[in-house]
Tab-separated table of C-alpha atoms in Angstrom:
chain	number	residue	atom	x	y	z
A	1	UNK	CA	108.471	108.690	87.008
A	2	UNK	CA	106.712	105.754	87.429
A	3	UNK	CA	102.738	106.142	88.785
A	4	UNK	CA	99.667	104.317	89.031
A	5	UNK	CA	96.204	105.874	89.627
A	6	UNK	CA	93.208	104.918	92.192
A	7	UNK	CA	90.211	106.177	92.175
A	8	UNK	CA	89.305	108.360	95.745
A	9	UNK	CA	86.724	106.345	96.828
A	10	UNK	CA	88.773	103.380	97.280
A	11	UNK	CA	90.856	104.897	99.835
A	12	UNK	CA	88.755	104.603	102.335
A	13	UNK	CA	90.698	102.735	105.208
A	14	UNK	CA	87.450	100.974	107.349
A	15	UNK	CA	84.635	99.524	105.840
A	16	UNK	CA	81.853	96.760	107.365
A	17	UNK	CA	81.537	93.809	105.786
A	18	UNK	CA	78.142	91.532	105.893
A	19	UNK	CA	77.281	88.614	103.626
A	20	UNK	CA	74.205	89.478	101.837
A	21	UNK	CA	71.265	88.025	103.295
A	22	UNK	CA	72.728	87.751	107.047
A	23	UNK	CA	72.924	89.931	109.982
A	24	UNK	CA	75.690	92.735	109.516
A	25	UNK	CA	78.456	91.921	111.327
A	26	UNK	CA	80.944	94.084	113.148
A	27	UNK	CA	83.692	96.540	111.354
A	28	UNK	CA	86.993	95.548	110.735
A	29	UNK	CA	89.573	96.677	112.879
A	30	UNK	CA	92.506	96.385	110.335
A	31	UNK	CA	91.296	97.440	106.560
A	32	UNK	CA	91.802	93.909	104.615
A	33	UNK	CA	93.285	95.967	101.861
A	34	UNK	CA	96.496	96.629	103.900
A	35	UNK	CA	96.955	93.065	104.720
A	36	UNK	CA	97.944	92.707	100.715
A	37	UNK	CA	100.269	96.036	100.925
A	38	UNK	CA	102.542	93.828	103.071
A	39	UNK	CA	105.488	91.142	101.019
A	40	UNK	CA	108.044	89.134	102.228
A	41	UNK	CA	112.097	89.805	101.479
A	42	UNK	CA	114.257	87.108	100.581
A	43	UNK	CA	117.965	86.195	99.689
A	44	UNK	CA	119.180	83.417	97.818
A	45	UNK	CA	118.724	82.571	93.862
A	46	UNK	CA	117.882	78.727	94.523
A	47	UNK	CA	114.002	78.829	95.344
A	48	UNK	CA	114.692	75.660	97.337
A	49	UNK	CA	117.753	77.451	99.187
A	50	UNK	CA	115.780	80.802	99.220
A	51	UNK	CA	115.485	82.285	103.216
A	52	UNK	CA	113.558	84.810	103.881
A	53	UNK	CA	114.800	87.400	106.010
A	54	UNK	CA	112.737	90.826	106.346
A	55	UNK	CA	109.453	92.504	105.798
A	56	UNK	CA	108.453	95.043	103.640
A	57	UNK	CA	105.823	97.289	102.466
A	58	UNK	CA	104.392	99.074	99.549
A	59	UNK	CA	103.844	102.796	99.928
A	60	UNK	CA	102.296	105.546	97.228
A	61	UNK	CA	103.692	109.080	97.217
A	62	UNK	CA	101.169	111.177	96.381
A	63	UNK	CA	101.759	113.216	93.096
A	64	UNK	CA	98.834	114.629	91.848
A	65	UNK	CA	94.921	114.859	91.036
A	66	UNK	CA	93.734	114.353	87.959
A	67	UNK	CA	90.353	116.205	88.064
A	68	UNK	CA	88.446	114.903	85.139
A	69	UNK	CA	89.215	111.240	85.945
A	70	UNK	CA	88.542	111.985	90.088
A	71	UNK	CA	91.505	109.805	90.889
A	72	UNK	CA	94.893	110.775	92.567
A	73	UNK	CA	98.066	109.334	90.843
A	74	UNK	CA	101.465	108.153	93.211
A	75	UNK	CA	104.482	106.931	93.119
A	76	UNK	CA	104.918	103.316	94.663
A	77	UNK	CA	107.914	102.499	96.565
A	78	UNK	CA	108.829	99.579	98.595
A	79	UNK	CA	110.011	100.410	102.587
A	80	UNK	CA	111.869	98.170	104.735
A	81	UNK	CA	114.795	98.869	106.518
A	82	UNK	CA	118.106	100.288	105.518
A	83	UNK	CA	119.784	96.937	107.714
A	84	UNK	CA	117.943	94.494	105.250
A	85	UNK	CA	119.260	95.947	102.515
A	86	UNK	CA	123.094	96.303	103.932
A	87	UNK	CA	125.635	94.306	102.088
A	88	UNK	CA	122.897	92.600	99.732
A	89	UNK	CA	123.102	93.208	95.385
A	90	UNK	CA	119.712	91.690	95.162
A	91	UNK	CA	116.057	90.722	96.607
A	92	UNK	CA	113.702	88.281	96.322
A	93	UNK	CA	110.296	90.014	97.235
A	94	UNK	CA	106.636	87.512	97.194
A	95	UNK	CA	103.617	88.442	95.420
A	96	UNK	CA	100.174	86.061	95.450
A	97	UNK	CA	98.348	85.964	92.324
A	98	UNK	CA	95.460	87.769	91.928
A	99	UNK	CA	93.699	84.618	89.918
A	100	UNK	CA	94.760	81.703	91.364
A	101	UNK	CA	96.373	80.305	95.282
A	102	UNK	CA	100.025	80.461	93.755
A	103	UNK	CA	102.551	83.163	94.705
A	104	UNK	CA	105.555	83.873	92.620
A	105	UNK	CA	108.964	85.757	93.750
A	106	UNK	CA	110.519	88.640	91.822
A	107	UNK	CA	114.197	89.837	91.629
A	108	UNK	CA	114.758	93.242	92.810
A	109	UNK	CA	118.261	94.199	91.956
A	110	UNK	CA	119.604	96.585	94.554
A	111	UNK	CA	122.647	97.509	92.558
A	112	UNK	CA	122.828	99.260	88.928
A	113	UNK	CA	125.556	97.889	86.830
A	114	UNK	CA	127.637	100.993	87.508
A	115	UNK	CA	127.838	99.772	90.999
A	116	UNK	CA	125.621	102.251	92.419
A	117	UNK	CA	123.268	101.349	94.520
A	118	UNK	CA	119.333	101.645	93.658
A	119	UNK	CA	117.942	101.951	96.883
A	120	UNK	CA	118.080	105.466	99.323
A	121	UNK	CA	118.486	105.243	102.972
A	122	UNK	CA	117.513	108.138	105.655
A	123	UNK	CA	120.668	110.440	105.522
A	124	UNK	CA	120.431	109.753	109.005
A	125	UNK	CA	123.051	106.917	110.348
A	126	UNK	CA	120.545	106.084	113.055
A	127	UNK	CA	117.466	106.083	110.919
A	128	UNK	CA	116.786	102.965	109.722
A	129	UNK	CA	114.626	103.405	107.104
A	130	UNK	CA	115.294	102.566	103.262
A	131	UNK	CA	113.202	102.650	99.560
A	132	UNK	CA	112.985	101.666	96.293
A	133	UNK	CA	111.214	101.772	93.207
A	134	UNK	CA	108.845	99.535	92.184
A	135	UNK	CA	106.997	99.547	88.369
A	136	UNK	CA	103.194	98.812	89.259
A	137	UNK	CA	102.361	98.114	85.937
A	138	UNK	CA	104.617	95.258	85.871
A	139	UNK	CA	103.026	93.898	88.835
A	140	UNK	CA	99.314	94.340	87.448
A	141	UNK	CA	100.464	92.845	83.949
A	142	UNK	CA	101.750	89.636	86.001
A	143	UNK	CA	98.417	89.387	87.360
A	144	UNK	CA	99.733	89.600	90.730
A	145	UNK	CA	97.527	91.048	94.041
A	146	UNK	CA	98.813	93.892	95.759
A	147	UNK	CA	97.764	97.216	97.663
A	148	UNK	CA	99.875	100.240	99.383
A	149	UNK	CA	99.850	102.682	101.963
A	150	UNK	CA	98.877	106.189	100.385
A	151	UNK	CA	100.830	108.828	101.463
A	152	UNK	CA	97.795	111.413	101.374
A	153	UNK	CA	95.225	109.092	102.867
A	154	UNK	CA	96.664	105.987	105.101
A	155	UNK	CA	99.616	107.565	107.203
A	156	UNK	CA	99.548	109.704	110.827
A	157	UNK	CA	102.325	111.704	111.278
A	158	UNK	CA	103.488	113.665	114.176
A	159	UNK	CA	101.239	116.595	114.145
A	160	UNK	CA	98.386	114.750	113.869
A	161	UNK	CA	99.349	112.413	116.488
A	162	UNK	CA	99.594	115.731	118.364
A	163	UNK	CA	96.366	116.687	117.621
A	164	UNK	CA	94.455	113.530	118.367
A	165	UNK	CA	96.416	112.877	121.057
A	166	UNK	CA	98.105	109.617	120.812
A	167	UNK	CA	99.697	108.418	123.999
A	168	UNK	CA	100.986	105.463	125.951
A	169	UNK	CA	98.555	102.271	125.704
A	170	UNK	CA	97.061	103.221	122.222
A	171	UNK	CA	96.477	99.943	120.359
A	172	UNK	CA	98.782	98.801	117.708
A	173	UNK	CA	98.508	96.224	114.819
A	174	UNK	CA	102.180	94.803	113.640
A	175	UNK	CA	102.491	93.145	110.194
A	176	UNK	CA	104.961	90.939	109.143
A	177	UNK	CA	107.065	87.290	108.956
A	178	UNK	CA	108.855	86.939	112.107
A	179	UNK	CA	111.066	83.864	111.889
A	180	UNK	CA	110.863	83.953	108.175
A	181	UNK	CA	107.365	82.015	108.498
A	182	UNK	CA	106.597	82.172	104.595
A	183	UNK	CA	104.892	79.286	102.721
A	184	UNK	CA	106.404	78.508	99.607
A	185	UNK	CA	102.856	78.085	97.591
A	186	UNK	CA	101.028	81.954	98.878
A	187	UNK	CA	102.447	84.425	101.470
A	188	UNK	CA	99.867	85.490	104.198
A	189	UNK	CA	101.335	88.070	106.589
A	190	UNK	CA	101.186	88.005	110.255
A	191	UNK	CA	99.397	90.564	112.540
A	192	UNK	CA	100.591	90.850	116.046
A	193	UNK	CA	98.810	93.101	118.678
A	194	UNK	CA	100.476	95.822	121.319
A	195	UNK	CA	100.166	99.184	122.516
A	196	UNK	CA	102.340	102.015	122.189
A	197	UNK	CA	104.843	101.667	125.093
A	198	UNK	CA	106.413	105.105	125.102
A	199	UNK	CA	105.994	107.920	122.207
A	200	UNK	CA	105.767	111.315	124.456
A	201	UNK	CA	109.538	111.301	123.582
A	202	UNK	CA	109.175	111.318	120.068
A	203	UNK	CA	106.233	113.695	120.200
A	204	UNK	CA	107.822	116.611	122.157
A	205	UNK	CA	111.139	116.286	119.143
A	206	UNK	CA	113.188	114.630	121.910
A	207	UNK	CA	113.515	111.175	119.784
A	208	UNK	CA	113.379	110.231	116.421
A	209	UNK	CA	111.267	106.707	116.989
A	210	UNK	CA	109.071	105.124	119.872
A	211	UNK	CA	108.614	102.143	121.539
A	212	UNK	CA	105.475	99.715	121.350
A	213	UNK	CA	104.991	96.678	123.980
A	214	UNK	CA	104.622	93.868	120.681
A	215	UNK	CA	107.318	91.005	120.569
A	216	UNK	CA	108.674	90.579	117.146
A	217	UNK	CA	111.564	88.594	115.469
A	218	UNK	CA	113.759	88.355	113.129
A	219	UNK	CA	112.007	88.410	109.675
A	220	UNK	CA	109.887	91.153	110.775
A	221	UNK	CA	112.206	94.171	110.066
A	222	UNK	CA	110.484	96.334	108.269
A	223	UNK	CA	107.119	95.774	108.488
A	224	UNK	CA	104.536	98.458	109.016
A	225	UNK	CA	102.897	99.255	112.730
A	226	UNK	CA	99.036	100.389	112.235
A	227	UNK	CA	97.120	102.387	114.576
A	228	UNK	CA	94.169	100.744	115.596
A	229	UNK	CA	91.240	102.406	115.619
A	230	UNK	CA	89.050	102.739	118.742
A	231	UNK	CA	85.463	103.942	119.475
A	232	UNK	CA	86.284	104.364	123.141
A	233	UNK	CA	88.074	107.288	125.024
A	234	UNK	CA	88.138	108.702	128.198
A	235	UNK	CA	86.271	111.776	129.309
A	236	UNK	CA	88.774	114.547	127.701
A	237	UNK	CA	90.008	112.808	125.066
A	238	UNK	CA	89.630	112.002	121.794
A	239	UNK	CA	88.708	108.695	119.880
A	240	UNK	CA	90.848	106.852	116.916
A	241	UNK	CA	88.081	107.133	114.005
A	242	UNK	CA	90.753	105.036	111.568
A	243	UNK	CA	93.384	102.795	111.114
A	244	UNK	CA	96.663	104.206	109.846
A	245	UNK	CA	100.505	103.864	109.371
A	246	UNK	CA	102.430	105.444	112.255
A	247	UNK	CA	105.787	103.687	111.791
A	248	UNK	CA	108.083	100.762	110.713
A	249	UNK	CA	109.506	98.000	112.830
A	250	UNK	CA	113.256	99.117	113.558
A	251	UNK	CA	114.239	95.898	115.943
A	252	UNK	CA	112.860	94.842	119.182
A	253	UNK	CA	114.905	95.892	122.648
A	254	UNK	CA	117.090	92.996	123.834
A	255	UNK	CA	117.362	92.161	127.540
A	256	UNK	CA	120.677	91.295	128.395
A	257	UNK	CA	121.919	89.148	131.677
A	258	UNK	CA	125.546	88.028	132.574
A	259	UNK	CA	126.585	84.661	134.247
A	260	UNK	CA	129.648	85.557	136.194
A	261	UNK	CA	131.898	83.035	137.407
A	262	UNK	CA	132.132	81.872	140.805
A	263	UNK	CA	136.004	81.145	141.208
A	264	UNK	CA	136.796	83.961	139.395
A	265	UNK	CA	134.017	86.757	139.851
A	266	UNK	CA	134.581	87.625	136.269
A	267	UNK	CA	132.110	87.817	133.267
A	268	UNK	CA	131.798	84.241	131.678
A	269	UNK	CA	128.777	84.346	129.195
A	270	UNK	CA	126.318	87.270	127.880
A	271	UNK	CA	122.214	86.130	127.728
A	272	UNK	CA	120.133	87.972	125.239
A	273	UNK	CA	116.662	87.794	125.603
A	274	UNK	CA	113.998	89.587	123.449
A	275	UNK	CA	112.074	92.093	126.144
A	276	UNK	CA	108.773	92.393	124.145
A	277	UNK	CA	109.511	96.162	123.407
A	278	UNK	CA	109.882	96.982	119.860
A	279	UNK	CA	111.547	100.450	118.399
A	280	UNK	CA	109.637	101.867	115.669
A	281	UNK	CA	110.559	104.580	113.388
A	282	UNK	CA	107.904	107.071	112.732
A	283	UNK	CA	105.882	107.861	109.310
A	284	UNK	CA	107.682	111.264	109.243
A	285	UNK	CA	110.766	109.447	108.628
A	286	UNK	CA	109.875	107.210	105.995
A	287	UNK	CA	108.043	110.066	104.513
A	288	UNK	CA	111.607	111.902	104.445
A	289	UNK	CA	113.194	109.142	103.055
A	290	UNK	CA	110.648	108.605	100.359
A	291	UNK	CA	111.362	112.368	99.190
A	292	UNK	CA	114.933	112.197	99.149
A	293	UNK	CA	114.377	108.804	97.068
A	294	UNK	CA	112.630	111.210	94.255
A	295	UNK	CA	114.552	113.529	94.548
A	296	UNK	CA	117.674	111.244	94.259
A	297	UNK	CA	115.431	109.565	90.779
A	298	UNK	CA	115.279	113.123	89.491
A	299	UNK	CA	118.891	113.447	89.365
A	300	UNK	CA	119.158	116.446	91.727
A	301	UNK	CA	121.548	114.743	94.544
A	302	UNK	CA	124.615	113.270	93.651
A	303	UNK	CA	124.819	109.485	93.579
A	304	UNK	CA	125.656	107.843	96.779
């Protein structure tokens, strides 16, 4: 099992930021820190040829404490969705250097050479959420900067969205690289802003994802939606203190119109538009898909 270990104090998701000497400014809405949890997925092995075609993210699994060293120790996955992966026997995934303004790209077979495949997907056939492995240390001895989600820390599942009370018009932060946007020299993710469109569904068990009003596109499959935090509440309810993971970016809700022919009053040609609703599936879900993933390293399920 491969692990890394943070010290507690670091998980802290908000935290002001001043330059010494000057006034302090305001907080940050979105903790910088999961701005570099966020990488770009590619296909192709000629770097000039190379498209990039999906989002993903890096998420830690709790495991354990270790008490005498006051740090917690996880497992690190990377998320995205189980339709980026489909058909694929390798990745290109982008990480910027923690030393200099380069990036570099990094092969992540998704096949063993037994044929099996080394990424799980959500036993669910309309769950599209998938993970694999990553080796941290490899990624720290390459110099490389990186952060992830923590599993114990960083993510709001269902009961606690029951509990604080998340509802239609919450804010939303959505990370990704629509349109494959990705510079070749140093990746730098893009944040979109919404609102949760519709999650009472999902809430009272009646659907397994929810919608937020945030236009995405292509390229951003599999990128994480973040709560945004919020001082502000209505008489009665209660205020987002933090920013955390709710969900990943399933695909956005096409609008569909049909030219019909006047001679013949038949269906000629289909329109698609992209409606600016996005389906999201929740943290529960990755978290399920995360476990079967260990599980699935531990040799206790059969090989898919």
């Amino acid at each position: 099992v491969k692990v890394i270990s943070e010290a507690q104090e670091r998980d802290r998701c908000v935290r002001p930021f001043w330059h010494e000497g000057l006034e302090r400014k305001n907080m940050a809405l979105l903790p910088p820190f999961f701005l570099d949890t966020v990488v770009a997925i590619g296909v192709g092995d000629n770097p000039a040829e190379r498209r990039w075609i999906g989002t993903g993210f890096l998420f830690g699994k709790f495991v354990e404490k270790v008490p005498d060293k006051n740090e917690n120790r996880y497992q690190f996955w990377l998320i995205t969705n189980k339709h980026v992966f489909n058909g694929l026997r390798a990745v290109y995934i982008k990480f910027n250097s923690a030393q200099d303004t380069q990036s570099k790209d990094y092969k992540v077979p998704l096949v063993a050479e037994n044929g099996c495949p080394q990424w799980v997907g959500h036993l669910s056939n309309t769950v599209d959420v998938a993970a694999i492995l990553l080796n941290p240390g490899f990624l720290k001895a390459e110099g490389r900067q990186f952060n992830y989600f923590r599993s114990d820390s960083h993510v709001m599942n269902k009961e606690k969205m029951r509990t604080i009370g998340i509802t239609e018009g919450d804010r939303v932060f959505v990370l990704g690289f629509p349109m494959g946007l990705v510079a070749e020299e140093r990746q730098y993710v893009i944040c979109r802003g919404g609102c949760i469109a519709r999650i009472r569904d999902f809430i009272e068990n009646r659907a397994s994802d929810f919608l937020v009003d945030a236009t995405i596109f292509p390229g951003n499959s599999g990128g994480p939606v973040i709560l945004c935090p919020s001082a502000l509440s209505i008489t009665g309810t209660n205020a987002i203190e933090k920013a955390d993971l709710i969900g990943i970016v399933k695909a956005y809700v096409p609008y569909q119109d049909v030219a019909v022919s006047q001679q013949t009053q038949r269906p000629r040609v289909i329109f698609e538009e992209n409606s600016g609703l996005t389906a999201v599936e929740s943290v529960d879900s990755i978290i399920e898909t995360v476990e079967l993933a260990a599980e699935h390293l531990k040799g206790e399920l059969p090989q898919q």
